[in-house]
Coordinates of C-alpha atoms in Angstrom, one line a residue:
Chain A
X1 CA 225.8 85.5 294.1
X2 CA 228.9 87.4 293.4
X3 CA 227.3 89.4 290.9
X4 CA 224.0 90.0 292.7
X5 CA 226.4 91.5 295.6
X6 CA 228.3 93.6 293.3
X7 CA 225.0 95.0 291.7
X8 CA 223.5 95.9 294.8
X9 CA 226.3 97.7 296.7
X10 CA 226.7 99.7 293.5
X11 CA 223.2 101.0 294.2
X12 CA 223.8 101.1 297.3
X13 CA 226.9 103.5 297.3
X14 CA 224.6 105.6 294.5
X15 CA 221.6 105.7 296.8
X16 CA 223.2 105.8 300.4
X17 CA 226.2 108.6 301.0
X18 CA 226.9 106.2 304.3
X19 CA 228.0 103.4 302.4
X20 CA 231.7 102.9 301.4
X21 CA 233.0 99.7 300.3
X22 CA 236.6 98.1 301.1
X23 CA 238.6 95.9 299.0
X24 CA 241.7 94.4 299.0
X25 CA 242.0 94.1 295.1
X26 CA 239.4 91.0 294.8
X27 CA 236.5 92.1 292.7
X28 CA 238.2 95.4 292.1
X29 CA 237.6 95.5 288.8
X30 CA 233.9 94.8 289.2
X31 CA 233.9 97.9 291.4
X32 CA 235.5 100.1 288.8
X33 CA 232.2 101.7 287.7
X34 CA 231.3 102.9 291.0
X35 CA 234.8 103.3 292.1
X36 CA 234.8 106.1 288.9
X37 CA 231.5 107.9 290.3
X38 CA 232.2 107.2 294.0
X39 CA 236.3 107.5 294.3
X40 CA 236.3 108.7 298.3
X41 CA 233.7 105.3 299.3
X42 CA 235.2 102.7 296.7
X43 CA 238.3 102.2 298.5
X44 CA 240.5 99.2 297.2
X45 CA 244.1 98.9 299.5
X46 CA 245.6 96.3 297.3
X47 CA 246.9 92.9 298.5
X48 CA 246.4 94.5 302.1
X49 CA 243.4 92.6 304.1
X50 CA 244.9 93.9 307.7
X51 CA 244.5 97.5 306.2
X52 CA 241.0 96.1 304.6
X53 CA 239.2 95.5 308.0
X54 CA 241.2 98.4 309.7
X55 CA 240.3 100.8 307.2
X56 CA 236.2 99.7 307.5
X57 CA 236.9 99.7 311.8
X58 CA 238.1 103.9 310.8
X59 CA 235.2 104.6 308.3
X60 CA 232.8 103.5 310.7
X61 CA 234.1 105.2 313.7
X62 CA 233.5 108.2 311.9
X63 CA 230.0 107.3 310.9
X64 CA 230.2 105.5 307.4
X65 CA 228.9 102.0 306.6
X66 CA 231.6 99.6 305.4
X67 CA 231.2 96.8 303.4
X68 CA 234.1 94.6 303.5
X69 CA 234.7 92.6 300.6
X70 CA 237.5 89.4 300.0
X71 CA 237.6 85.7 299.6
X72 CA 236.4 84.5 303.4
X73 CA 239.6 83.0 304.4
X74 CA 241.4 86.9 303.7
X75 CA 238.5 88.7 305.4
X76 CA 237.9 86.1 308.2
X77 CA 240.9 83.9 308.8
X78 CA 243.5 86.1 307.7
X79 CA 242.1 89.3 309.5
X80 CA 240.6 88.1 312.4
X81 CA 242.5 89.9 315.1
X82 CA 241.4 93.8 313.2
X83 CA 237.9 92.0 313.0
X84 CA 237.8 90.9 316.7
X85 CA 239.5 94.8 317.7
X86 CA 239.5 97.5 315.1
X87 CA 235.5 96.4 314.7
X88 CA 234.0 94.1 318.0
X89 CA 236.6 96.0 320.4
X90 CA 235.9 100.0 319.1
X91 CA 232.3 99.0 319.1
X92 CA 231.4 99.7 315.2
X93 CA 230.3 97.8 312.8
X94 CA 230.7 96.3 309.0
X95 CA 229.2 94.3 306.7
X96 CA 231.8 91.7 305.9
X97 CA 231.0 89.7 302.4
X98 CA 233.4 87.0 301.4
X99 CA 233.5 84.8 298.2
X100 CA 234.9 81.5 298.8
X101 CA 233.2 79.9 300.8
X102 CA 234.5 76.3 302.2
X103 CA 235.6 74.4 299.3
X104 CA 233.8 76.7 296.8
X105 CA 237.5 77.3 295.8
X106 CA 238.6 73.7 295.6
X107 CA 240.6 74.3 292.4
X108 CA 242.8 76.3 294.2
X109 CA 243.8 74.1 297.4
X110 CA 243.4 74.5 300.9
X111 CA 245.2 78.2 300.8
X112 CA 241.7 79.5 299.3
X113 CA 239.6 77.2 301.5
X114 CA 237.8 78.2 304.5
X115 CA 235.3 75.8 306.4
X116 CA 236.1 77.5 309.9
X117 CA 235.1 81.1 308.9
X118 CA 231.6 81.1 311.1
X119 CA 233.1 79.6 314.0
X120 CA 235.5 82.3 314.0
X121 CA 233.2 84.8 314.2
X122 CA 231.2 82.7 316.9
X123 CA 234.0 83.4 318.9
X124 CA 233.1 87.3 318.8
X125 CA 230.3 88.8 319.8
X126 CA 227.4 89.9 317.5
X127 CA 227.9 88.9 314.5
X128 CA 224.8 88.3 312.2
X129 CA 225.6 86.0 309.9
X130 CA 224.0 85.4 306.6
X131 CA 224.5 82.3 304.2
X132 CA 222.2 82.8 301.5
X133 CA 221.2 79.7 299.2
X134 CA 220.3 81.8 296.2
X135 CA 221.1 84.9 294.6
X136 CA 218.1 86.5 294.6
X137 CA 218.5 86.5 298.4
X138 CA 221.5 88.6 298.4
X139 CA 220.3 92.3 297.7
X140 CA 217.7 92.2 300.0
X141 CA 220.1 91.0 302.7
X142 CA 223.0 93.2 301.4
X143 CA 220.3 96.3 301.7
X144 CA 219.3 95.4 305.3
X145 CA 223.0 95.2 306.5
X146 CA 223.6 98.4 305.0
X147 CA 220.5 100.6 306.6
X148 CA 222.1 99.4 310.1
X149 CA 225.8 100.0 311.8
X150 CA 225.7 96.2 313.9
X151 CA 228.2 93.8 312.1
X152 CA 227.3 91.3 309.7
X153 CA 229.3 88.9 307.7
X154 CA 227.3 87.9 304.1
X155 CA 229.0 84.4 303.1
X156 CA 228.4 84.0 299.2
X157 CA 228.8 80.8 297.5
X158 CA 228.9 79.1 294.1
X159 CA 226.6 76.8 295.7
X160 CA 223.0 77.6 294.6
X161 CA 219.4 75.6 295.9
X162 CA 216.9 75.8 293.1
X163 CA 214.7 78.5 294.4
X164 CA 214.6 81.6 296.3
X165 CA 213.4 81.7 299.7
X166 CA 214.1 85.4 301.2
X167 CA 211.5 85.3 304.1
X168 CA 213.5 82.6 305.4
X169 CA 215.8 84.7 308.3
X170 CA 213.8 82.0 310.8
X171 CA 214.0 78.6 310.4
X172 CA 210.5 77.7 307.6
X173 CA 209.6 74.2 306.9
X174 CA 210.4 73.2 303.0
X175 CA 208.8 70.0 303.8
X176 CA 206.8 68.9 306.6
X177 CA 207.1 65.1 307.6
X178 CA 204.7 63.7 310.4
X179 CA 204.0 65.1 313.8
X180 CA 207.2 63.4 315.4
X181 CA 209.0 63.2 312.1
X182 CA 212.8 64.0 312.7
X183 CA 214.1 67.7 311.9
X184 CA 216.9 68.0 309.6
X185 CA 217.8 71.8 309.0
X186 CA 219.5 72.9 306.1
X187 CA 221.4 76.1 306.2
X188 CA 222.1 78.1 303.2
X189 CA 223.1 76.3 300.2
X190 CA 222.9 72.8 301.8
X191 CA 218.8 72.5 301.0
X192 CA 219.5 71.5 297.5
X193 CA 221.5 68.2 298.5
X194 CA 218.9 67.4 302.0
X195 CA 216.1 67.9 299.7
X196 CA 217.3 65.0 297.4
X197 CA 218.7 63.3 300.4
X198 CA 215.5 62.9 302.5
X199 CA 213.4 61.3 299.5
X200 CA 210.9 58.7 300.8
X201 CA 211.7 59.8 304.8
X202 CA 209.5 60.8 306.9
X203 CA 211.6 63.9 308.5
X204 CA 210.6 67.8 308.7
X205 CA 213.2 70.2 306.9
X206 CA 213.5 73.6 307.5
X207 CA 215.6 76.2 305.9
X208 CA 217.4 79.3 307.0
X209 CA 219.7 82.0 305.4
X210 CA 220.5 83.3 308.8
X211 CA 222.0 81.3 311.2
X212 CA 223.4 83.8 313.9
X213 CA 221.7 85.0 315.2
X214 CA 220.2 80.9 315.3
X215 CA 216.5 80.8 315.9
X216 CA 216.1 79.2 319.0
X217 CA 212.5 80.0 319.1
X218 CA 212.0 78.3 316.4
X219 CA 214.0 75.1 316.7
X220 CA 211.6 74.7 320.3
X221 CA 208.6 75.0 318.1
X222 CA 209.5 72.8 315.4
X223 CA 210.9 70.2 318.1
X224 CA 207.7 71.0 320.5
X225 CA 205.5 68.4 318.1
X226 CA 207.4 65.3 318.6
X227 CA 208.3 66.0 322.3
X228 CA 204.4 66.5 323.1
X229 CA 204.2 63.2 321.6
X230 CA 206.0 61.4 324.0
X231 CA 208.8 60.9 321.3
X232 CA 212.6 62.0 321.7
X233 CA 213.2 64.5 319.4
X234 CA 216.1 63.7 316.7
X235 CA 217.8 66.6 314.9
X236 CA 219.9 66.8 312.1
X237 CA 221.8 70.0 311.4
X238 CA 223.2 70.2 308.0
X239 CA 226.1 73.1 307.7
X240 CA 227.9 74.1 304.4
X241 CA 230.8 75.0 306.7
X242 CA 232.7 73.2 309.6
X243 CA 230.6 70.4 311.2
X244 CA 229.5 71.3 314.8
X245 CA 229.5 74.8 314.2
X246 CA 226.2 75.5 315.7
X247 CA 225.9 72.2 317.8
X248 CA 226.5 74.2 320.9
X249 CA 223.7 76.1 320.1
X250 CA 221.6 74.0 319.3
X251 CA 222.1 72.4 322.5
X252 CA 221.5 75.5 324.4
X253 CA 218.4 75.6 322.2
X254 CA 217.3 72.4 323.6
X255 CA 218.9 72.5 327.3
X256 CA 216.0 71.3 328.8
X257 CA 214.7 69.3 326.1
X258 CA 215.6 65.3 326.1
X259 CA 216.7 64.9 322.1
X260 CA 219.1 63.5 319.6
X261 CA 221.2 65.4 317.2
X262 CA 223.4 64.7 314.6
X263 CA 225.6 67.8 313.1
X264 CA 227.2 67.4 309.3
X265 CA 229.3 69.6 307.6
X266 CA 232.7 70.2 306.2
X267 CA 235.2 68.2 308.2
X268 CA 238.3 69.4 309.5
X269 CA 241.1 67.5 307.4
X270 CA 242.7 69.5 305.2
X271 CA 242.4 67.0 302.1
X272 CA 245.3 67.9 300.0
X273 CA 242.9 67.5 297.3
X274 CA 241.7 70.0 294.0
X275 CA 238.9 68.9 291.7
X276 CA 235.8 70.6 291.7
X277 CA 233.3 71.5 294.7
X278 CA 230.9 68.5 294.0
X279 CA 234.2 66.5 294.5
X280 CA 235.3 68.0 297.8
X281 CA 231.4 67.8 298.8
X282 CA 231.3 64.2 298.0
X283 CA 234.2 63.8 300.3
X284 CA 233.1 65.5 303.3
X285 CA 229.4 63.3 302.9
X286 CA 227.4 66.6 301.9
X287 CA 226.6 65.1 298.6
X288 CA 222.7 63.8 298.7
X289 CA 224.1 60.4 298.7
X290 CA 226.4 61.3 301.4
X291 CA 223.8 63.1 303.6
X292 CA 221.2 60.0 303.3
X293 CA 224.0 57.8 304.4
X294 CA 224.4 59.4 307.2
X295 CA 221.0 60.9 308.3
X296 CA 219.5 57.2 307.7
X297 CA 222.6 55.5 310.0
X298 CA 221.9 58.2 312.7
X299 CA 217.5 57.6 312.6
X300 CA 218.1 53.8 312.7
Chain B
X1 CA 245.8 128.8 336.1
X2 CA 243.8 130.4 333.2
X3 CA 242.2 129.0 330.1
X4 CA 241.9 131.0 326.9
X5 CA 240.7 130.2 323.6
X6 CA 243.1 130.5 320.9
X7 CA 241.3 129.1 317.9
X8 CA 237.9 126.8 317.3
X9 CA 237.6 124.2 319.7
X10 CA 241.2 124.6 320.7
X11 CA 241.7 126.0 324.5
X12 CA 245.3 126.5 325.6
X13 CA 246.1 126.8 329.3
X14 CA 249.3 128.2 330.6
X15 CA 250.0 127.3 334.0
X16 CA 253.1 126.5 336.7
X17 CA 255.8 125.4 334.4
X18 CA 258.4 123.2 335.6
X19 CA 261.7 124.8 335.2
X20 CA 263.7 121.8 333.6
X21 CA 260.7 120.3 331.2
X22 CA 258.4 122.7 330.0
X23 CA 255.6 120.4 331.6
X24 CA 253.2 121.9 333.6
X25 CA 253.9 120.9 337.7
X26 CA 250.8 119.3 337.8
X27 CA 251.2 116.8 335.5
X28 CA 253.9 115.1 338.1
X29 CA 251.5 115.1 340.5
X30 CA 249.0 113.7 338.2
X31 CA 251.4 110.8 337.2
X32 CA 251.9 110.3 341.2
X33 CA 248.2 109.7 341.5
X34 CA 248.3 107.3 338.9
X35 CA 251.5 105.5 339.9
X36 CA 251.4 105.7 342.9
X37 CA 254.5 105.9 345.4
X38 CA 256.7 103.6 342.4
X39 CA 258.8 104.8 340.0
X40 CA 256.7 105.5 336.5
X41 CA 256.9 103.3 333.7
X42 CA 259.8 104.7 331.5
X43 CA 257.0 104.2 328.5
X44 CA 255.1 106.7 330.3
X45 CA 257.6 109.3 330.3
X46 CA 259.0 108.4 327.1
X47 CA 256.1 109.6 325.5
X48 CA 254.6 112.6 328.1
X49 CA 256.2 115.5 326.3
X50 CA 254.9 114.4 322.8
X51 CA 251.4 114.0 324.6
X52 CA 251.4 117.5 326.4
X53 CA 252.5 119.2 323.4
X54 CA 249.9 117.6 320.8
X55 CA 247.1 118.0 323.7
X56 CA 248.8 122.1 324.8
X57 CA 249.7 123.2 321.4
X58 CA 248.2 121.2 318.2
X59 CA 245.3 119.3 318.3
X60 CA 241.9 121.2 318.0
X61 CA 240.3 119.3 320.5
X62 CA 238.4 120.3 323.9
X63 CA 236.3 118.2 326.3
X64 CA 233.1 120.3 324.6
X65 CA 234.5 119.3 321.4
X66 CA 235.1 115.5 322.1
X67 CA 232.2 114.3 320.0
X68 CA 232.5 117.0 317.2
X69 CA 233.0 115.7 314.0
X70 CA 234.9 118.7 313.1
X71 CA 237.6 117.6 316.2
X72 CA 241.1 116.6 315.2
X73 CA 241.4 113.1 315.7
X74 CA 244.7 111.3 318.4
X75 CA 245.2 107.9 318.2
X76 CA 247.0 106.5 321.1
X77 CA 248.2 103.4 318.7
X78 CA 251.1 102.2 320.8
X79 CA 248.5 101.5 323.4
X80 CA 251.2 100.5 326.4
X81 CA 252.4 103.0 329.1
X82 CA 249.2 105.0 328.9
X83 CA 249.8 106.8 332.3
X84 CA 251.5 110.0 330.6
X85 CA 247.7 109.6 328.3
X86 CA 246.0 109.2 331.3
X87 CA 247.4 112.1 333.2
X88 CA 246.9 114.5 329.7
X89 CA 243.9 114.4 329.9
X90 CA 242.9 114.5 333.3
X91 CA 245.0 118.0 333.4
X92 CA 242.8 119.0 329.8
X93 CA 239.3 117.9 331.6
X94 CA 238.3 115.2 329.8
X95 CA 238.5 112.6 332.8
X96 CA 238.1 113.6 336.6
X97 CA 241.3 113.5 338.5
X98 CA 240.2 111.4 341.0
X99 CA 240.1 108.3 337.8
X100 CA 244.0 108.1 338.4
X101 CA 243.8 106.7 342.1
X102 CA 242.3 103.4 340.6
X103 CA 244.5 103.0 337.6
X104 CA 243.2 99.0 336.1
X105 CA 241.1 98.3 339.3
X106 CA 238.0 96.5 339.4
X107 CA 236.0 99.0 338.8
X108 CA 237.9 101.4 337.3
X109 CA 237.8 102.6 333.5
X110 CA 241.4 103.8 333.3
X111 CA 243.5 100.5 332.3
X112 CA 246.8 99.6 331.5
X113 CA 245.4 99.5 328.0
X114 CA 242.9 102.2 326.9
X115 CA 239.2 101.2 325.9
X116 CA 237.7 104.5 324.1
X117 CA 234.0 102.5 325.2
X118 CA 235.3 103.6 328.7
X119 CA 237.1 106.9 328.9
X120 CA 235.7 110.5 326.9
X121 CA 238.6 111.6 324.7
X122 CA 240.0 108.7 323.8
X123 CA 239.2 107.7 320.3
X124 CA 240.4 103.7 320.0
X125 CA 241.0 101.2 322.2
X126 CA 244.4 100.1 322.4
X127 CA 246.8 97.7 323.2
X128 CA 247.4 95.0 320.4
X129 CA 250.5 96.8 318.6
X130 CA 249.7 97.8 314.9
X131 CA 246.1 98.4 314.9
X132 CA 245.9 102.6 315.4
X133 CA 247.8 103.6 312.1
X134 CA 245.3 101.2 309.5
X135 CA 242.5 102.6 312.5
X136 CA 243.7 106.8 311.1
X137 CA 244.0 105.6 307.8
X138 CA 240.2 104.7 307.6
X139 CA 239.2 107.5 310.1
X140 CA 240.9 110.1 307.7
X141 CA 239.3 108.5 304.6
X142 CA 235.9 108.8 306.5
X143 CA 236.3 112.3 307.1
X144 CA 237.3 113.3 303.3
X145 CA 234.0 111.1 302.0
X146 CA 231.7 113.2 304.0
X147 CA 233.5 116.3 303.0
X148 CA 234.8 117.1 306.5
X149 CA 238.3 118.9 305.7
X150 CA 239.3 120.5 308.8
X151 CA 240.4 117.4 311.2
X152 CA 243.2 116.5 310.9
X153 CA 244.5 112.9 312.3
X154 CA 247.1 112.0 314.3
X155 CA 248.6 108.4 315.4
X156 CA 251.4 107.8 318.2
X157 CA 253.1 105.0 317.9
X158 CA 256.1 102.9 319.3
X159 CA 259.4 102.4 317.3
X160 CA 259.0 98.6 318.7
X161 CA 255.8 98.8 317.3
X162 CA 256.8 99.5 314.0
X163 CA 257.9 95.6 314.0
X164 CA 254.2 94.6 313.4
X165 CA 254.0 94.3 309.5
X166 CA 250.5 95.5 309.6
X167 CA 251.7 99.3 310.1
X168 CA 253.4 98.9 306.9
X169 CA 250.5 98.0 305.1
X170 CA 249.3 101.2 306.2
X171 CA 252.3 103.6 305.5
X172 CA 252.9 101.9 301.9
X173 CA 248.8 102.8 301.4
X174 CA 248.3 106.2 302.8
X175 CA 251.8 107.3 301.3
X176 CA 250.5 105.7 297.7
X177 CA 247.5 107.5 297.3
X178 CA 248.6 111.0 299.1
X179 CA 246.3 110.2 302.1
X180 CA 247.2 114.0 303.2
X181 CA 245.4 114.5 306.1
X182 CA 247.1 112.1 308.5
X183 CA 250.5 112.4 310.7
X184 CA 252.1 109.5 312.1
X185 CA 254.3 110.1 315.8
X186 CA 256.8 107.5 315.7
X187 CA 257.8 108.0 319.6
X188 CA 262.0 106.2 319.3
X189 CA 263.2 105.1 322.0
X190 CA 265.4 102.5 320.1
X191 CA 263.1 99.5 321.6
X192 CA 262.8 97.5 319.1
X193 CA 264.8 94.4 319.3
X194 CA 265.9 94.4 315.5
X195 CA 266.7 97.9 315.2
X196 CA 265.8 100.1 312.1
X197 CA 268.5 100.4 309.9
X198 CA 268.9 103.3 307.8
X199 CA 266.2 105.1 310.3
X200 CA 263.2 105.1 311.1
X201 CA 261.9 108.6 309.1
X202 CA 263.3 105.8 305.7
X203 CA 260.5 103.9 306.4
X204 CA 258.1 106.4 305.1
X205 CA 259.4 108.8 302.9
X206 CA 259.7 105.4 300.4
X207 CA 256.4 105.8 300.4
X208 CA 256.3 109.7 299.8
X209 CA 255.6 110.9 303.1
X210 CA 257.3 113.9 304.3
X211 CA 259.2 113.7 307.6
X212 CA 260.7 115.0 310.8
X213 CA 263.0 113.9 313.3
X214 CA 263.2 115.3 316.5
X215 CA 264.3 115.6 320.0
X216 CA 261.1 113.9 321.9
X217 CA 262.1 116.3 324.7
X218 CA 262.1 119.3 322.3
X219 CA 258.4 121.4 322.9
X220 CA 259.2 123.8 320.3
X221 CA 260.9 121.7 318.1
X222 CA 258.2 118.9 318.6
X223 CA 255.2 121.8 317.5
X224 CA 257.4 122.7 314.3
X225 CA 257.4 119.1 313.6
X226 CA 254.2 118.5 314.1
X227 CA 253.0 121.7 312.0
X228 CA 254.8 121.2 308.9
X229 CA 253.0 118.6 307.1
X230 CA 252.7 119.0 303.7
X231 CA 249.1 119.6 301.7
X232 CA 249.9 116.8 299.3
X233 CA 250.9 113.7 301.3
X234 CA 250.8 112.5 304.6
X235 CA 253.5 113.5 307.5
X236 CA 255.5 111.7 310.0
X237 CA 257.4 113.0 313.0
X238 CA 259.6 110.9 314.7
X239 CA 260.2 111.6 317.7
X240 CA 263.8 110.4 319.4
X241 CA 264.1 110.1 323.1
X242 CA 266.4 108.7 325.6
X243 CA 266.1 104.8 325.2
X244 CA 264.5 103.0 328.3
X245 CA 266.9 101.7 330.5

């Protein structure tokens, strides 16, 4: 995904004179191609991610289109107070990407971890945020962000599902169960474990790339079937970052609705472990053996 | 009072001086209005003559201009104390007077923390120390990508403010890669609780920025200051005033 992002906003700063990307040396020498034909909109600060997001919050204000670029825990946690005023608070935008994402870092230890990264940003106000679950989805979101000046946050991961599935910025079935089959939705990268998870049940999964904003619209629709069935709906959200970070939302979604839900994701603990990402995936349950465990416990 | 034109976008008015302060009269009322019957915020005066003579003397910018992109840019980084700000403008044009009898009322849009969503002529919102000088840094870049070379950017801040680590992000950037086109006002009122040792002006020229020190009260000597940047690096004027007491 890294590459696919580095591809496109080097086509992007060759087609678009608007767009100017932001580092704070990660992937800097990626961008030295385009930093060579482009030196005013390739703008790396060094080991500076304050200056990073403050630096995009000035480019915008005078009409450019950032892209922000770092691991998510330097771009998000580290520089949320110039995300939440130099871009919500002027009232500009950026498009934030960040590599890293959860324990896509595990090697490195907790330092280059972070689960929390979309709740953050749920604490500001409109953020898009994208969490795309292959590669091939990345240039076509990248190119959307760019076109715009709203702010969007583009979370790459080392995690990959098998295939491609652009269209999907609303919730799409992937598999359709029976008319009042539970709904499990997989966001991002987390359809490749559900998908193995859910063999032999009888539940509906749908898949999205985009969950902010969430598509309430849809979630009533896909919930509509078992509710006009007489049966409680029962949903299962499956997030490749902190569990419960869209459970609020999904419960707005639903206010009026009678249902069940069930949120998994990464947990909170900081593990004090390394190893690899299937390791720290296993751990928090998002392996498929992990997520049958737990959606079979919570349908009964 | 008369307004005449001395160079694009730039309009200077000469009016009622007051004999002590080379401030116009009106501005005291203006701060009255504002303040009210109290005594004004020390911040406030600390940084009025700075204000009047960037706004009076140096910055080419005009309430017909305020959306130009060819308009110098002022960044009110040290966002506290923003009644001298306030009353600036209100004597340039680019708020009605009558704004300063509600100053952080319900419904008013003049706080005790600018919001540049709110008020024409302000160009950041304000408040959290350490945000405006990384705020000009990528304001000034913007302006050189799109080939805009006349506007030049300026950012006030505190000496107190200085103590937030992410203006020296900024300084050790903009001085690194010559980021010409941008002048830091570092207003000194010897606030901050740790002091500067060695000065403040050290701070920058490390980084190869040129710099100015100053009487804060000084109008002449703040224009020279303020005039006198350099075409290869960025410029800093500090700006010493009477600490608050």
């Amino acid at each position: 995904m890294r590459d696919a992002f580095i591809d496109t906003a080097t086509a992007l700063l060759d087609d678009d004179p608007r767009t100017a990307v932001v580092l704070a040396d990660i992937s800097a020498s990626s961008f030295a191609p385009a930093a060579r034909q482009h030196p005013d909109r390739v703008l790396n600060v060094g080991i500076r991610e304050q200056l990073m997001v403050g630096v995009a919050g000035g480019l915008a204000l005078t009409g450019l289109r950032p892209i922000v670029h770092s691991y998510a825990t330097f771009a998000v946690d580290r520089a949320y107070e110039q995300l939440k005023l130099d871009l919500d608070h002027q009232g500009v935008g950026a498009v934030v990407v960040s590599v890293g994402a959860s324990y896509d870092g595990a090697s490195m230890g907790r330092t280059h971890m972070s689960p929390g990264d979309v709740a953050l940003l749920d604490t500001l106000s409109d953020w898009t945020v994208h969490v795309p679950g292959h590669p091939a989805e990345v240039p076509g979101l990248l190119r959307a962000a760019a076109r715009h000046d709203e702010r969007v946050y583009l979370r790459l991961s080392t995690q990959v599902n098998d295939l491609p599935r652009p269209a999907a910025g609303q919730l799409t079935v992937v598999h359709r169960g029976g008319a009042d089959a539970p709904l499990v939705v997989a966001v991002g990268p987390m359809l490749h474990p559900v998908l193995h998870a859910i063999t032999g049940l009888d539940v509906t999964v749908a898949y999205t790339h985009t969950p902010r904003p969430f598509d309430v619209v849809g979630l009533r629709e896909l919930v509509g079937a078992a509710t006009s069935a007489g049966a409680v709906p029962a949903v299962v959200l499956v997030e490749p970052y902190l569990a419960g970070t869209s459970s609020a939302l999904l419960g707005a979604a639903l206010g009026g609705v009678p249902h069940r839900s069930l949120a998994l994701g990464v947990g909170r603990t900081d593990l004090r472990r390394y190893g690899e990402p299937a390791d720290h995936a296993r751990w928090h349950g998002l392996d498929p053996a992990g997520l049958r465990r737990s959606i079979t416990e919570f349908l009964g | 009072m008369t307004t005449t034109t001395t160079a694009p976008g730039r309009t200077r008015r000469t009016s009622a001086q007051s004999p002590h302060s080379g401030l116009p009269a009106e501005l005291g009322s203006l701060l009255r209005r504002l303040t009210g019957d109290e005594k004004h915020a020390p911040s406030a005066h600390s940084t009025l003559d700075v204000l009047w003579v960037l706004y009076d003397r140096v910055l080419r910018i005009s309430p017909e201009t305020a959306e130009d992109p060819e308009r110098d840019r002022f960044l009110l980084s040290k966002g506290h104390g923003p009644a001298a700000y306030y009353a600036v403008l209100a004597s340039k044009g680019f708020i009605p007077e009558h704004w300063l009898d509600d100053l952080a009322g319900p419904e008013s849009r003049l706080g005790h923390h600018p919001d540049r969503v709110l008020v024409p002529g302000v160009e950041i919102g304000s408040g959290s120390l350490g945000h405006g000088l990384g705020l000009g840094v990528g304001i000034a870049l913007g302006l050189r990508a799109q080939g805009l070379d006349l506007p030049r950017v300026y950012v006030l801040l505190g000496d107190a403010e200085l103590d937030e680590g992410s203006n020296h992000e900024a300084i050790a950037y903009a001085g690194a890669t010559g980021l010409a086109r941008i002048t830091a006002i570092v207003l000194d009122n010897r606030s901050a609780s740790h002091g500067w040792p060695g000065g403040i002006a050290s701070r920058f020229t490390v980084h190869g920025w040129s710099a100015s020190t100053v009487d804060g009260r000084d109008h002449d000597a703040i224009e020279t200051a303020l005039t006198s940047h350099r075409p290869d690096r960025p410029h800093v004027v500090v700006a010493v005033v009477d600490p608050e007491e």
